[in-house]
PDB file of C-alpha atoms and ligand atoms in Angstrom:
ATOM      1  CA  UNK A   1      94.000 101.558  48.628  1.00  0.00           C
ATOM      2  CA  UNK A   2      96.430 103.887  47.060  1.00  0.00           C
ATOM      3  CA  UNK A   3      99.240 105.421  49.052  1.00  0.00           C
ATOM      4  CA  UNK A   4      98.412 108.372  51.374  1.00  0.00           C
ATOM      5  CA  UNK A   5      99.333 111.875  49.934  1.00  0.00           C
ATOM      6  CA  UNK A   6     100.280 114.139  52.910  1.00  0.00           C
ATOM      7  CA  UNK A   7     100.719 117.714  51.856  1.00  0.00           C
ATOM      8  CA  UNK A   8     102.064 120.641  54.725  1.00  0.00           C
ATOM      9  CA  UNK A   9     100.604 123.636  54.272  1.00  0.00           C
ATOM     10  CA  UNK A  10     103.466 125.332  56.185  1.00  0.00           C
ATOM     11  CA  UNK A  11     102.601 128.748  56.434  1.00  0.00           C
ATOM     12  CA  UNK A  12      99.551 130.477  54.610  1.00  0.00           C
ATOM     13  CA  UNK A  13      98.565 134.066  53.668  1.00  0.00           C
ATOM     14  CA  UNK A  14      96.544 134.873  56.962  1.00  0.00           C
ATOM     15  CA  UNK A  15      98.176 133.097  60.407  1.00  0.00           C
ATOM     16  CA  UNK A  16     101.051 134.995  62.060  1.00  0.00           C
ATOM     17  CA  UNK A  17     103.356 134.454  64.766  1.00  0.00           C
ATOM     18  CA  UNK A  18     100.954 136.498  67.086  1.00  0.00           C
ATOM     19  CA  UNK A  19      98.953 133.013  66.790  1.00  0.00           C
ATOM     20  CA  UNK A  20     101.673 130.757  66.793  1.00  0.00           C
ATOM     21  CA  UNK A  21     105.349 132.059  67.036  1.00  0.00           C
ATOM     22  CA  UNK A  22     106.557 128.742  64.892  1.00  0.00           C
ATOM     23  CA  UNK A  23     104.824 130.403  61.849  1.00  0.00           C
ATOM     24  CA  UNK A  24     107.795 130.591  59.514  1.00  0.00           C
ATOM     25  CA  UNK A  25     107.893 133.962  57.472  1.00  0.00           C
ATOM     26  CA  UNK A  26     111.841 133.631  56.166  1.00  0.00           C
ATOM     27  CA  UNK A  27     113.018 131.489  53.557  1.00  0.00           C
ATOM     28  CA  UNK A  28     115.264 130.223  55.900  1.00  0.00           C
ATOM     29  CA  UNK A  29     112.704 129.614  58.358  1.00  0.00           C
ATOM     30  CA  UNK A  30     110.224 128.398  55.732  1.00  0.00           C
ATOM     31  CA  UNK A  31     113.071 125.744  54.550  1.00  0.00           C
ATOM     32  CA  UNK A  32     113.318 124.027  57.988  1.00  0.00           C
ATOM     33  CA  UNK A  33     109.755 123.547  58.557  1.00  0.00           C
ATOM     34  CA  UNK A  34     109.551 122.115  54.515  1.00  0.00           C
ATOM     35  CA  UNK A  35     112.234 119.714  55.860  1.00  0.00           C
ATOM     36  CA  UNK A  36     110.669 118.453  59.299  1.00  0.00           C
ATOM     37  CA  UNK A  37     107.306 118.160  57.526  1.00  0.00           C
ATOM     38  CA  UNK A  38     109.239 115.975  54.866  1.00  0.00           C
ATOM     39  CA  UNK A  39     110.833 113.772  57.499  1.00  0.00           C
ATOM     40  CA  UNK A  40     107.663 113.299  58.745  1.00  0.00           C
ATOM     41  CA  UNK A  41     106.070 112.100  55.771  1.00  0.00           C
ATOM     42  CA  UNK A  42     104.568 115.283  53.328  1.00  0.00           C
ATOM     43  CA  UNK A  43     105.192 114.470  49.927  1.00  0.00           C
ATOM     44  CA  UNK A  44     103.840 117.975  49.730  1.00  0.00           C
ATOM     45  CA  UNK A  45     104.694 121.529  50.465  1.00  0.00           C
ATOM     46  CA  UNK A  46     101.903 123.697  49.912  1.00  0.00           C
ATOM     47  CA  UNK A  47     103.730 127.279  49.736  1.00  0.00           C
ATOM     48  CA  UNK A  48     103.006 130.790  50.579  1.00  0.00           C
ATOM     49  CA  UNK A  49     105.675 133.386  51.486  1.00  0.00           C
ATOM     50  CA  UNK A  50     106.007 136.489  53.442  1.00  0.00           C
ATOM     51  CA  UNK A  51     108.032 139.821  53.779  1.00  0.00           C
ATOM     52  CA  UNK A  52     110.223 140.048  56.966  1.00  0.00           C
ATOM     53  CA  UNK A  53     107.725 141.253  59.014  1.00  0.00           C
ATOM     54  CA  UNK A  54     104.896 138.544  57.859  1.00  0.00           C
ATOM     55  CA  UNK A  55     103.158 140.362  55.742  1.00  0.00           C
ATOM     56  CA  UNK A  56     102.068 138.267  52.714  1.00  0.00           C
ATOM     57  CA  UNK A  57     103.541 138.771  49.211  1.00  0.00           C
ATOM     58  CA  UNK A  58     103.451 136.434  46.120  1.00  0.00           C
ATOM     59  CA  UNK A  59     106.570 138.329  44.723  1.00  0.00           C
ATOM     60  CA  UNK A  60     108.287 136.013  42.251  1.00  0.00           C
ATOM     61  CA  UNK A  61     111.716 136.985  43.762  1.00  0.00           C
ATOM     62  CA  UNK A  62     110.830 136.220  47.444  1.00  0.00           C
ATOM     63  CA  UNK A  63     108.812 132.808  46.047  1.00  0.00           C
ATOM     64  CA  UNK A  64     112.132 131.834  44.080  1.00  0.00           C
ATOM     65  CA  UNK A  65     114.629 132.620  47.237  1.00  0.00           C
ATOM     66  CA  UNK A  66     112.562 130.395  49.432  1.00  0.00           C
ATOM     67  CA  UNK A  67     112.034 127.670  47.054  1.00  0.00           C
ATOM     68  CA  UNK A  68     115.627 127.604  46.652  1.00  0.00           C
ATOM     69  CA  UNK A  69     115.925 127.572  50.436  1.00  0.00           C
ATOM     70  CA  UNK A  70     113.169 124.872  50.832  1.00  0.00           C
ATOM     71  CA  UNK A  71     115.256 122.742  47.677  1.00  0.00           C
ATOM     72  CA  UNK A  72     118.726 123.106  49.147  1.00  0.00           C
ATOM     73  CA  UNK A  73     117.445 122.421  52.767  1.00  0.00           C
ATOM     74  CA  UNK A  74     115.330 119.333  51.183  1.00  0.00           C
ATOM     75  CA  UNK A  75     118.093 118.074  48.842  1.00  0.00           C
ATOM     76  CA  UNK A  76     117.492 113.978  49.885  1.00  0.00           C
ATOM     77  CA  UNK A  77     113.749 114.126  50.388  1.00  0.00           C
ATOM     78  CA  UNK A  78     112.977 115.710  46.835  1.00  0.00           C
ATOM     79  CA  UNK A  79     109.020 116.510  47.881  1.00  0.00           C
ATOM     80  CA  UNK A  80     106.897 118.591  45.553  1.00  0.00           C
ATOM     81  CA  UNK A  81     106.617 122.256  46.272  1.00  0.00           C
ATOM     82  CA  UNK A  82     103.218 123.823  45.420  1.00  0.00           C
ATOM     83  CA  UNK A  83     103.027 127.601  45.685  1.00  0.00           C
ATOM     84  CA  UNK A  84      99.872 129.320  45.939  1.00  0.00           C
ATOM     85  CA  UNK A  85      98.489 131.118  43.641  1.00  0.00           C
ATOM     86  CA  UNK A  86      95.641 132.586  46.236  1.00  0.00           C
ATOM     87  CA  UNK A  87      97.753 134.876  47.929  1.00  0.00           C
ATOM     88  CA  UNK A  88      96.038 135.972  50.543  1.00  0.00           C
ATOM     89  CA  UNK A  89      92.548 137.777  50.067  1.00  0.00           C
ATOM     90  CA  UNK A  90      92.213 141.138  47.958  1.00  0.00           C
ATOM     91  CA  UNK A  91      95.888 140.618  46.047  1.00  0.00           C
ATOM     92  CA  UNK A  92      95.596 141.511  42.629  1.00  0.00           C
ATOM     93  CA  UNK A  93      95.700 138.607  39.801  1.00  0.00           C
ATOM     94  CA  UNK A  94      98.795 139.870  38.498  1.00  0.00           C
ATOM     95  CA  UNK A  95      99.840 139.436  41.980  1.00  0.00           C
ATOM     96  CA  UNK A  96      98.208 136.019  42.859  1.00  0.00           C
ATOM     97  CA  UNK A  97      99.663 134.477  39.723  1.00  0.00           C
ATOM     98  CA  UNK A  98     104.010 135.215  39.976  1.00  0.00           C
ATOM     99  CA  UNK A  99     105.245 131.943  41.671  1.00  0.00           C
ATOM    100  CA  UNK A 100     103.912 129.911  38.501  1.00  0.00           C
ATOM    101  CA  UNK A 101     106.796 132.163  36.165  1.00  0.00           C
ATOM    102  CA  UNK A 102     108.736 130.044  38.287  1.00  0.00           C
ATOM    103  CA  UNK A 103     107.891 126.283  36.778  1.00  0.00           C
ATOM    104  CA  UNK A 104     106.992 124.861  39.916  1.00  0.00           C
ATOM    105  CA  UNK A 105     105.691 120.794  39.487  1.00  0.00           C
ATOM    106  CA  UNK A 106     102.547 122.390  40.955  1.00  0.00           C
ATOM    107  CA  UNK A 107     100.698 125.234  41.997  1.00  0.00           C
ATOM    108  CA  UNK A 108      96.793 125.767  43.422  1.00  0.00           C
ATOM    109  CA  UNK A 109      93.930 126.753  41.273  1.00  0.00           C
ATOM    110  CA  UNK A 110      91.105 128.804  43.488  1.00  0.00           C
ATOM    111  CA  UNK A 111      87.951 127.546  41.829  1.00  0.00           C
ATOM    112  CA  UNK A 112      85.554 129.882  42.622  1.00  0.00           C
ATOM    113  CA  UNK A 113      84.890 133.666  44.608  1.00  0.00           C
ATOM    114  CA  UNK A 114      84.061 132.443  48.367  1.00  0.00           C
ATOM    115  CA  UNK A 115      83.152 134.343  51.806  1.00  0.00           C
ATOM    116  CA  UNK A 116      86.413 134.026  53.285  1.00  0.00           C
ATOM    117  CA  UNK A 117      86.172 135.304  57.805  1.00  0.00           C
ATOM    118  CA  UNK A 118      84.403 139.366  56.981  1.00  0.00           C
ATOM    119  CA  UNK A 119      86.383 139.092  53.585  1.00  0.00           C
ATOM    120  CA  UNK A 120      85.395 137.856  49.916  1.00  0.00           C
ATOM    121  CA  UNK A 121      88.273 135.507  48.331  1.00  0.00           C
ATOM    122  CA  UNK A 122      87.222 136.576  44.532  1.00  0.00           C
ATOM    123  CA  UNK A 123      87.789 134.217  41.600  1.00  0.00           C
ATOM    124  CA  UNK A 124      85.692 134.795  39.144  1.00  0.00           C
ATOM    125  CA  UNK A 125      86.124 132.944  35.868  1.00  0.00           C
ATOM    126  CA  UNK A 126      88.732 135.117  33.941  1.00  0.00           C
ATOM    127  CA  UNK A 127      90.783 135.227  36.743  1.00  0.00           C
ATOM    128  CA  UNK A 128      90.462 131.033  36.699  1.00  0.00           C
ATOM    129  CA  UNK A 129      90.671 130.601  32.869  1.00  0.00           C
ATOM    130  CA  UNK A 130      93.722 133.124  33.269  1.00  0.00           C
ATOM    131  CA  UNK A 131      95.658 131.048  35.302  1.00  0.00           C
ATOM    132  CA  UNK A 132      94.918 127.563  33.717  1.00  0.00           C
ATOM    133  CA  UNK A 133      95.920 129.192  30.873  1.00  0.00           C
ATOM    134  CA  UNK A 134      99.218 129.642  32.914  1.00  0.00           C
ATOM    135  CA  UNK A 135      99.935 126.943  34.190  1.00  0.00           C
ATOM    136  CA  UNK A 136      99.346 124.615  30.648  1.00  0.00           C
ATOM    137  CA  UNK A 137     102.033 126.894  29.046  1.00  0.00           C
ATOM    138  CA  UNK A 138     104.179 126.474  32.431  1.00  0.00           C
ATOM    139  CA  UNK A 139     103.395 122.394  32.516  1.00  0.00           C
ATOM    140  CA  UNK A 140     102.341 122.746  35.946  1.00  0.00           C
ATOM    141  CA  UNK A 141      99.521 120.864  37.566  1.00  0.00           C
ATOM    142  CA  UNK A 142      96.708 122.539  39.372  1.00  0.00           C
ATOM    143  CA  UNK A 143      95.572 121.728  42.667  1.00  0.00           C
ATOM    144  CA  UNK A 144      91.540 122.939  42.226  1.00  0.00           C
ATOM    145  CA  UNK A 145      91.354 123.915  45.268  1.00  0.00           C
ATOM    146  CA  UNK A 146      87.309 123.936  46.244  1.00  0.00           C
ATOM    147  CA  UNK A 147      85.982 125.718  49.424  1.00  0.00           C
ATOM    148  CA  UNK A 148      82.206 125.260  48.312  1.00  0.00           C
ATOM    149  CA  UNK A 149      80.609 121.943  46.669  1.00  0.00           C
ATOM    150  CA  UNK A 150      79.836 124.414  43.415  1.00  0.00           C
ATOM    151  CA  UNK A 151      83.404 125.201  43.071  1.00  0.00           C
ATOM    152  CA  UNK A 152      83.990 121.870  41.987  1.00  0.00           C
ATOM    153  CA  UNK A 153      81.722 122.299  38.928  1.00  0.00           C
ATOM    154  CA  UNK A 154      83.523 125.356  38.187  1.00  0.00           C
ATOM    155  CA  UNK A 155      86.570 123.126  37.898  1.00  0.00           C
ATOM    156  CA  UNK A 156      84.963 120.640  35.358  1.00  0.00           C
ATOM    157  CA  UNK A 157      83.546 123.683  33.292  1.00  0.00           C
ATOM    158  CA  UNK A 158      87.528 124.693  32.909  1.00  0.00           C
ATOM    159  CA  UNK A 159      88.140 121.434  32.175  1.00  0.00           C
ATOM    160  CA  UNK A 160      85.794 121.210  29.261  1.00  0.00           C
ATOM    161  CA  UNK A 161      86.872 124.050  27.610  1.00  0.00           C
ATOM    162  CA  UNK A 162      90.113 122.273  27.284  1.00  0.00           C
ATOM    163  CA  UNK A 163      92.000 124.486  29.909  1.00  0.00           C
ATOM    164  CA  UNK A 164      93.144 121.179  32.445  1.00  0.00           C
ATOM    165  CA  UNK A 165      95.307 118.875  32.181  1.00  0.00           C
ATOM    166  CA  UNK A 166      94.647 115.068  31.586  1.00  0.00           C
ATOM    167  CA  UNK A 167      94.754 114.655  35.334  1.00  0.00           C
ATOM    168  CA  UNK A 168      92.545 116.119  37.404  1.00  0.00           C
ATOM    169  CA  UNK A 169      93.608 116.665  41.393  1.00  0.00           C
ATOM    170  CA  UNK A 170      91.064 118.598  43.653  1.00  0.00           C
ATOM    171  CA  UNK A 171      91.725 119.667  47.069  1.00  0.00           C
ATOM    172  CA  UNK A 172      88.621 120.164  49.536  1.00  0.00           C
ATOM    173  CA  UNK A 173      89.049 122.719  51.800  1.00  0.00           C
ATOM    174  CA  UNK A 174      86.303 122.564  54.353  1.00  0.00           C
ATOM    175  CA  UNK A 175      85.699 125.150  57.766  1.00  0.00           C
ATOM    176  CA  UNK A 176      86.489 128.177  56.447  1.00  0.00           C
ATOM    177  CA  UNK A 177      84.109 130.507  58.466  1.00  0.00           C
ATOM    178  CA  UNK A 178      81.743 132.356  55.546  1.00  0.00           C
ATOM    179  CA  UNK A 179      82.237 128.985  53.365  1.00  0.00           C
ATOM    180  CA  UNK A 180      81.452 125.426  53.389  1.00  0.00           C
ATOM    181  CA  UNK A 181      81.081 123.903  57.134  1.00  0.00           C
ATOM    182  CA  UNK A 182      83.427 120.746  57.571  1.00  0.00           C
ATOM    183  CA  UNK A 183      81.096 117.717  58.327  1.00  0.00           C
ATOM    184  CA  UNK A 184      81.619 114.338  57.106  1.00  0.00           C
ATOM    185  CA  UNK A 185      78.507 114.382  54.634  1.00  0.00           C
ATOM    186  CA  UNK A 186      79.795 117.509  53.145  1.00  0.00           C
ATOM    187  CA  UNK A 187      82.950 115.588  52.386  1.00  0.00           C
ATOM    188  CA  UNK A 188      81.163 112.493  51.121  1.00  0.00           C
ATOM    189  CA  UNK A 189      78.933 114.276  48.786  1.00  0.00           C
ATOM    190  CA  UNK A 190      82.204 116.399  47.314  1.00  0.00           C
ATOM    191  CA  UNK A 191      83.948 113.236  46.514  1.00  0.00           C
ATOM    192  CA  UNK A 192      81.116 111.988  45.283  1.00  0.00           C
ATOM    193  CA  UNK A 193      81.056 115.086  42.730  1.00  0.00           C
ATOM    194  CA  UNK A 194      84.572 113.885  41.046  1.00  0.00           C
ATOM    195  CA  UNK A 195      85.075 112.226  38.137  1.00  0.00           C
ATOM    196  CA  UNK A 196      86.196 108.653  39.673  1.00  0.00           C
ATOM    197  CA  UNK A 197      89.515 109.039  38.040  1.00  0.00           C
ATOM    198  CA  UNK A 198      90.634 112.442  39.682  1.00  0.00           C
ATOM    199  CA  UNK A 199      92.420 112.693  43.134  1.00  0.00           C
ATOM    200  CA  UNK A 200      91.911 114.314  45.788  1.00  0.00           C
ATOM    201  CA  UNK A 201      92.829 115.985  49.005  1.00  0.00           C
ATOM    202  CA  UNK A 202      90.831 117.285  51.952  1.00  0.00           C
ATOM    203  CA  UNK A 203      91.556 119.932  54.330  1.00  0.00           C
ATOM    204  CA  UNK A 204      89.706 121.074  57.690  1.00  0.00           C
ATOM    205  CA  UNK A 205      90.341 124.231  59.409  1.00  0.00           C
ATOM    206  CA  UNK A 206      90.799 124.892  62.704  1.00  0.00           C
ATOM    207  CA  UNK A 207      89.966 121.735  65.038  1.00  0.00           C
ATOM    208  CA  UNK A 208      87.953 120.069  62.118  1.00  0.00           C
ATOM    209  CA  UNK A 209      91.924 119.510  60.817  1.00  0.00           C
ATOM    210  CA  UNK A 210      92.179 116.075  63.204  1.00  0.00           C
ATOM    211  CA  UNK A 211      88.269 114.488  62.138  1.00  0.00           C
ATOM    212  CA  UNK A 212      88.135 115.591  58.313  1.00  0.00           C
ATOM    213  CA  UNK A 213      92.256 113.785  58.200  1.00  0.00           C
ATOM    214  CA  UNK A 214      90.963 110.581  59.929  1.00  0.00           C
ATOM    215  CA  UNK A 215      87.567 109.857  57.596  1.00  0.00           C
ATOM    216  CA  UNK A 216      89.567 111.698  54.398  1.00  0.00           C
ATOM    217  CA  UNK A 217      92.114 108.649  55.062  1.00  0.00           C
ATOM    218  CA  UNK A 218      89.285 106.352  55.016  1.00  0.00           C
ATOM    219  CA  UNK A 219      87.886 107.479  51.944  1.00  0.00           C
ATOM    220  CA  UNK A 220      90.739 106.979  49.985  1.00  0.00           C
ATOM    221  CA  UNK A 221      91.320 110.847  49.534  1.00  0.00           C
ATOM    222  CA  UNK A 222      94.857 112.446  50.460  1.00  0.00           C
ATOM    223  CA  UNK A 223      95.618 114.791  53.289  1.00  0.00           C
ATOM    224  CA  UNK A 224      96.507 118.378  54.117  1.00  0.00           C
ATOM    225  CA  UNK A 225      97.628 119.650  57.348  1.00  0.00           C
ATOM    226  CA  UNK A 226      99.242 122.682  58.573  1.00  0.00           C
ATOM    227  CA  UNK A 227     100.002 126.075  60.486  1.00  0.00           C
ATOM    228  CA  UNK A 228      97.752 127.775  57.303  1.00  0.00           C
ATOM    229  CA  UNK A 229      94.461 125.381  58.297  1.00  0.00           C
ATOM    230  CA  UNK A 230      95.013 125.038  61.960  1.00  0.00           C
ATOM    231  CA  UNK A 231      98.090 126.008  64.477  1.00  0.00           C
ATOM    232  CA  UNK A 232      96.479 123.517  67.456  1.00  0.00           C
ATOM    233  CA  UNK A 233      97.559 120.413  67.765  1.00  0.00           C
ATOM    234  CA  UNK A 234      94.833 120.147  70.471  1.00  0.00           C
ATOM    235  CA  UNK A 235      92.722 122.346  72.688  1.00  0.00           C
ATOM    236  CA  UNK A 236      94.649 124.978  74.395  1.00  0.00           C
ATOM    237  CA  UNK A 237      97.503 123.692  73.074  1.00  0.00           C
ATOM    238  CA  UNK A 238      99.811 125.199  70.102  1.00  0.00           C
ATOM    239  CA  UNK A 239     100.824 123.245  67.750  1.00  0.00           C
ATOM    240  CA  UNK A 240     105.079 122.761  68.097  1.00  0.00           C
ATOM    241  CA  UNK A 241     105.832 122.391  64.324  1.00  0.00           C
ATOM    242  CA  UNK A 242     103.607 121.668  61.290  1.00  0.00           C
ATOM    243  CA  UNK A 243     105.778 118.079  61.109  1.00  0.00           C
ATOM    244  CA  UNK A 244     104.054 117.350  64.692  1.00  0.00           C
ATOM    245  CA  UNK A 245     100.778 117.839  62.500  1.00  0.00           C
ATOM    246  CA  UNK A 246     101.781 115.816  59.860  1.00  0.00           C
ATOM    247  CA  UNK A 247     103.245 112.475  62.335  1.00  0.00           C
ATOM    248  CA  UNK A 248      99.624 112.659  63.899  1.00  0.00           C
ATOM    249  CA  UNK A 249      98.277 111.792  60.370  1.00  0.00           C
ATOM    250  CA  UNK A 250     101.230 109.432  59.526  1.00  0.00           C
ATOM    251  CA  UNK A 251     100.108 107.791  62.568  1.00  0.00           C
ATOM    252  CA  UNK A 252      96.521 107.600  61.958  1.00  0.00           C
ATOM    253  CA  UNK A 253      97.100 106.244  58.625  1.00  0.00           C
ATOM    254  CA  UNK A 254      99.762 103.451  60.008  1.00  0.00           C
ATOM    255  CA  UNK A 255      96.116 102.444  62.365  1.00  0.00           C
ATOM    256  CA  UNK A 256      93.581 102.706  58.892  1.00  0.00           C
ATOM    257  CA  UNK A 257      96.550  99.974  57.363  1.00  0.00           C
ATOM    258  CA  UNK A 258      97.245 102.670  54.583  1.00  0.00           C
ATOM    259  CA  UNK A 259     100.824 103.366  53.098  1.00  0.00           C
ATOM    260  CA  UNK A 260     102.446 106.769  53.071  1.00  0.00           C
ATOM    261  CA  UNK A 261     103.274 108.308  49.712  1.00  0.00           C
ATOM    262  CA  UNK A 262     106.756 108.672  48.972  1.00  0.00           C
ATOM    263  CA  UNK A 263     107.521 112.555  46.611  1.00  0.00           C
ATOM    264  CA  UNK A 264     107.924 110.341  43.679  1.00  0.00           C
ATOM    265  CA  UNK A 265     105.129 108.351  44.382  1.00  0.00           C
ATOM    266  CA  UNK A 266     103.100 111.354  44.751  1.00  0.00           C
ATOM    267  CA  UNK A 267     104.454 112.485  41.561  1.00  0.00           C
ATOM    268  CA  UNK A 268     103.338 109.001  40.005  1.00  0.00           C
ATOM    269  CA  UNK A 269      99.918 109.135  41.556  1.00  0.00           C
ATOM    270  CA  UNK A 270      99.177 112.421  40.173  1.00  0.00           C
ATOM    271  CA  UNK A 271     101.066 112.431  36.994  1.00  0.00           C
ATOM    272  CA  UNK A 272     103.679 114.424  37.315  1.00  0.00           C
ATOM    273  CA  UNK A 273     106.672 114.167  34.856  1.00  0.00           C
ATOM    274  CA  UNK A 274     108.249 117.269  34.907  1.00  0.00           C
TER     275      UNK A 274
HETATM  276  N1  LIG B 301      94.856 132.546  51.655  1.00  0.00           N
HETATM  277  C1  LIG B 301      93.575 132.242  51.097  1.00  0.00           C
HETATM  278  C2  LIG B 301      92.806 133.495  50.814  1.00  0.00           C
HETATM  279  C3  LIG B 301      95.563 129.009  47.947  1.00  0.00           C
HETATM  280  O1  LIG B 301      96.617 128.859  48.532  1.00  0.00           O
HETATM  281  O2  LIG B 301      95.450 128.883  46.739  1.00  0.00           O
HETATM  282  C4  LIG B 301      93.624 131.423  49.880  1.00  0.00           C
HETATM  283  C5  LIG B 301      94.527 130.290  49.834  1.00  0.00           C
HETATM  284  C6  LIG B 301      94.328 129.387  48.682  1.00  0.00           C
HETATM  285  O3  LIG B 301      95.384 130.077  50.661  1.00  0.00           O
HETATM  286 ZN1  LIG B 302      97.145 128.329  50.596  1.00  0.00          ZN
END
């Protein structure tokens, strides 16, 4: 089976320090979790960033200080940083869409409008065919990131009018209350949606993190984990660092007798040559 992807979602748009005060916000802070996750085994930093008090931003300046931070602190592990491009819900486009100004290897592509909690996450299809258009001028690969089975058919219809690259990487992201539940034959039938020659990734939220990694290793599919899905690392108990989440699946894939992506072989698997 191919090597295990593991990507840290580090931070997010939505959790705070109320809910877990390891939530970095700083670049600073932000570049020391990047480099315990990447110790750990993430290949992958999925990125958001914050103002000083936590509030969410996707400013290009405050994306480009902690990427430098993340880089500098990261210097011998070399993983791939992904910034979002989802913000958090009811940011602007214009908004969403800064951190890719910024070349970054890769960078998520919200493939459809979802419930997200009380709140809509809208992406309607100019806002998508806006930002593949993006990120083909940037060279920078989208993670379709799919939070209902349809949204990966809103994916392929970008893809046919010519606005994805070659490769095609999905990421699942399944439990987000308002959106697709996270049960195993949910996951199943998504990968079973994909063209056999795309990757993908699978996230759960919340305490579906733990059984959607375990059968997503199984599979053959690549794993996210991180303060932005989940900040437990059991019931009742928080989470120390997203690297703790990430040696939990480094574990579990060390049991399922599958290897653990290197950055550059991440960057092989999903043809990156930037
Ligand atoms: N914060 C969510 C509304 C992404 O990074 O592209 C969307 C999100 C997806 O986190
Ligand atoms: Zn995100």
């Amino acid at each position: 089976m191919e090597k295990l992807i593991i990507t840290a979602a580090i931070c997010g748009g939505e959790v705070m320090k109320e809910h877990n005060s390891a939530v970095p916000y700083s670049a600073e802070e932000l570049a020391k979790e990047a480099k315990k996750a990447a110790e750990a085994g993430a290949s992958i930093i999925h990125l958001h960033v914050r103002k000083p008090d936590g509030t969410p931003t996707q400013e290009k300046q405050v994306f480009e200080k902690a990427i430098k931070a993340i880089k500098e602190e990261c210097k011998d592990l070399n993983p791939i940083i992904q910034p979002s491009t989802g913000g958090s819900v009811g940011m602007e486009w214009e908004e969403r869409i800064q951190p890719v100004e910024l070349n970054p290897e890769m960078a998520t592509l919200d493939c459809g409008t979802t419930n997200f909690g009380d709140d809509i996450f809208v992406n309607d299809f100019p806002l998508m065919r806006n930002f593949a258009k993006k990120m083909i001028e940037k060279d920078v690969l989208p993670e379709l990131e799919c939070f209902e089975i349809g949204h990966i058919y809103n994916g392929l219809r970008l893809q046919k009018e010519g606005l994805l690259p070659k490769h095609l990487h999905f990421d699942f992201v399944l439990g987000v209350p308002g959106a697709m539940p996270a049960n195993i034959d949910l996951l199943v039938a998504m990968k079973n949606c994909i063209p056999t020659n795309a990757t993908w990734t699978a996230a759960g939220i919340g305490r579906h993190q733990l059984p959607i990694a375990y059968h997503t290793i199984q599979m053959g599919g690549h794993v996210r984990v991180g303060f932005e899905d989940n900040t437990y690392y059991r019931k009742g108990e928080l989470a120390k660092s997203n690297a703790q989440l990430v040696e939990r699946v480094v574990r579990l894939a060390k049991e399922a007798d599958r290897k653990v992506a290197t950055p550059d072989e991440a960057r092989k698997i999903l043809g990156i040559n930037k």
